[in-house]
Amino acid sequence: MGVGEAERLIAEVVGYFSEPAETFVKRRHGELKARGLTNDRAFQQIATELQQRLVAPPEYSQRQLRRIVYG
Protein backbone atom coordinates (compact mmCIF):
# COMPACT_ATOMS: atom_id res chain seq x y z
CA MET A 1 0.00 0.00 0.00
CA GLY A 2 1.37 3.38 -0.97
CA VAL A 3 1.34 6.57 1.04
CA GLY A 4 -1.56 8.00 -0.98
CA GLU A 5 -3.67 4.90 -0.40
CA ALA A 6 -2.89 4.92 3.32
CA GLU A 7 -3.83 8.60 3.59
CA ARG A 8 -7.15 7.98 1.82
CA LEU A 9 -7.89 5.00 4.07
CA ILE A 10 -7.16 7.00 7.22
CA ALA A 11 -9.30 9.90 5.99
CA GLU A 12 -12.15 7.50 5.26
CA VAL A 13 -11.97 5.92 8.72
CA VAL A 14 -11.76 9.30 10.48
CA GLY A 15 -14.68 10.56 8.40
CA TYR A 16 -16.77 7.52 9.30
CA PHE A 17 -16.16 7.87 13.02
CA SER A 18 -16.62 11.64 13.06
CA GLU A 19 -20.04 11.40 11.39
CA PRO A 20 -22.69 13.00 13.66
CA ALA A 21 -25.01 10.49 15.33
CA GLU A 22 -28.12 11.80 13.54
CA THR A 23 -26.43 11.48 10.15
CA PHE A 24 -25.27 7.97 11.03
CA VAL A 25 -28.79 6.95 12.09
CA LYS A 26 -30.35 8.21 8.84
CA ARG A 27 -27.66 6.63 6.65
CA ARG A 28 -27.70 3.25 8.42
CA HIS A 29 -31.51 3.14 8.41
CA GLY A 30 -31.49 3.55 4.64
CA GLU A 31 -28.82 0.85 4.24
CA LEU A 32 -30.60 -1.62 6.51
CA LYS A 33 -34.01 -1.01 4.91
CA ALA A 34 -32.42 -1.58 1.48
CA ARG A 35 -31.29 -4.99 2.78
CA GLY A 36 -34.90 -5.80 3.67
CA LEU A 37 -34.82 -5.36 7.45
CA THR A 38 -38.03 -4.28 9.16
CA ASN A 39 -37.99 -0.98 11.03
CA ASP A 40 -37.95 -2.77 14.39
CA ARG A 41 -34.88 -4.83 13.41
CA ALA A 42 -33.18 -1.85 11.77
CA PHE A 43 -33.60 0.36 14.83
CA GLN A 44 -32.34 -2.42 17.13
CA GLN A 45 -29.27 -2.82 14.94
CA ILE A 46 -28.67 0.93 14.83
CA ALA A 47 -28.93 1.22 18.63
CA THR A 48 -26.33 -1.54 18.99
CA GLU A 49 -23.99 0.03 16.45
CA LEU A 50 -24.25 3.48 18.06
CA GLN A 51 -22.91 2.08 21.33
CA GLN A 52 -19.92 0.58 19.49
CA ARG A 53 -18.80 3.85 17.93
CA LEU A 54 -15.51 5.40 18.97
CA VAL A 55 -17.35 8.09 20.94
CA ALA A 56 -20.76 6.66 21.74
CA PRO A 57 -23.61 9.18 21.78
CA PRO A 58 -26.24 9.11 24.52
CA GLU A 59 -28.43 6.04 24.38
CA TYR A 60 -31.42 6.65 22.11
CA SER A 61 -34.78 4.93 22.55
CA GLN A 62 -36.39 3.38 19.50
CA ARG A 63 -38.87 6.26 19.51
CA GLN A 64 -36.02 8.79 19.40
CA LEU A 65 -34.37 6.90 16.54
CA ARG A 66 -37.66 6.91 14.62
CA ARG A 67 -37.94 10.68 15.11
CA ILE A 68 -34.43 11.19 13.78
CA VAL A 69 -35.30 9.25 10.62
CA TYR A 70 -38.88 10.33 10.06
CA GLY A 71 -38.94 13.74 11.75
Coordinates of C-alpha atoms in Angstrom, one line a residue:
M1 CA 0.0 0.0 0.0
G2 CA 1.4 3.4 -1.0
V3 CA 1.3 6.6 1.0
G4 CA -1.6 8.0 -1.0
E5 CA -3.7 4.9 -0.4
A6 CA -2.9 4.9 3.3
E7 CA -3.8 8.6 3.6
R8 CA -7.2 8.0 1.8
L9 CA -7.9 5.0 4.1
I10 CA -7.2 7.0 7.2
A11 CA -9.3 9.9 6.0
E12 CA -12.2 7.5 5.3
V13 CA -12.0 5.9 8.7
V14 CA -11.8 9.3 10.5
G15 CA -14.7 10.6 8.4
Y16 CA -16.8 7.5 9.3
F17 CA -16.2 7.9 13.0
S18 CA -16.6 11.6 13.1
E19 CA -20.0 11.4 11.4
P20 CA -22.7 13.0 13.7
A21 CA -25.0 10.5 15.3
E22 CA -28.1 11.8 13.5
T23 CA -26.4 11.5 10.2
F24 CA -25.3 8.0 11.0
V25 CA -28.8 6.9 12.1
K26 CA -30.3 8.2 8.8
R27 CA -27.7 6.6 6.7
R28 CA -27.7 3.3 8.4
H29 CA -31.5 3.1 8.4
G30 CA -31.5 3.5 4.6
E31 CA -28.8 0.9 4.2
L32 CA -30.6 -1.6 6.5
K33 CA -34.0 -1.0 4.9
A34 CA -32.4 -1.6 1.5
R35 CA -31.3 -5.0 2.8
G36 CA -34.9 -5.8 3.7
L37 CA -34.8 -5.4 7.5
T38 CA -38.0 -4.3 9.2
N39 CA -38.0 -1.0 11.0
D40 CA -37.9 -2.8 14.4
R41 CA -34.9 -4.8 13.4
A42 CA -33.2 -1.9 11.8
F43 CA -33.6 0.4 14.8
Q44 CA -32.3 -2.4 17.1
Q45 CA -29.3 -2.8 14.9
I46 CA -28.7 0.9 14.8
A47 CA -28.9 1.2 18.6
T48 CA -26.3 -1.5 19.0
E49 CA -24.0 0.0 16.4
L50 CA -24.2 3.5 18.1
Q51 CA -22.9 2.1 21.3
Q52 CA -19.9 0.6 19.5
R53 CA -18.8 3.8 17.9
L54 CA -15.5 5.4 19.0
V55 CA -17.4 8.1 20.9
A56 CA -20.8 6.7 21.7
P57 CA -23.6 9.2 21.8
P58 CA -26.2 9.1 24.5
E59 CA -28.4 6.0 24.4
Y60 CA -31.4 6.7 22.1
S61 CA -34.8 4.9 22.6
Q62 CA -36.4 3.4 19.5
R63 CA -38.9 6.3 19.5
Q64 CA -36.0 8.8 19.4
L65 CA -34.4 6.9 16.5
R66 CA -37.7 6.9 14.6
R67 CA -37.9 10.7 15.1
I68 CA -34.4 11.2 13.8
V69 CA -35.3 9.3 10.6
Y70 CA -38.9 10.3 10.1
G71 CA -38.9 13.7 11.8

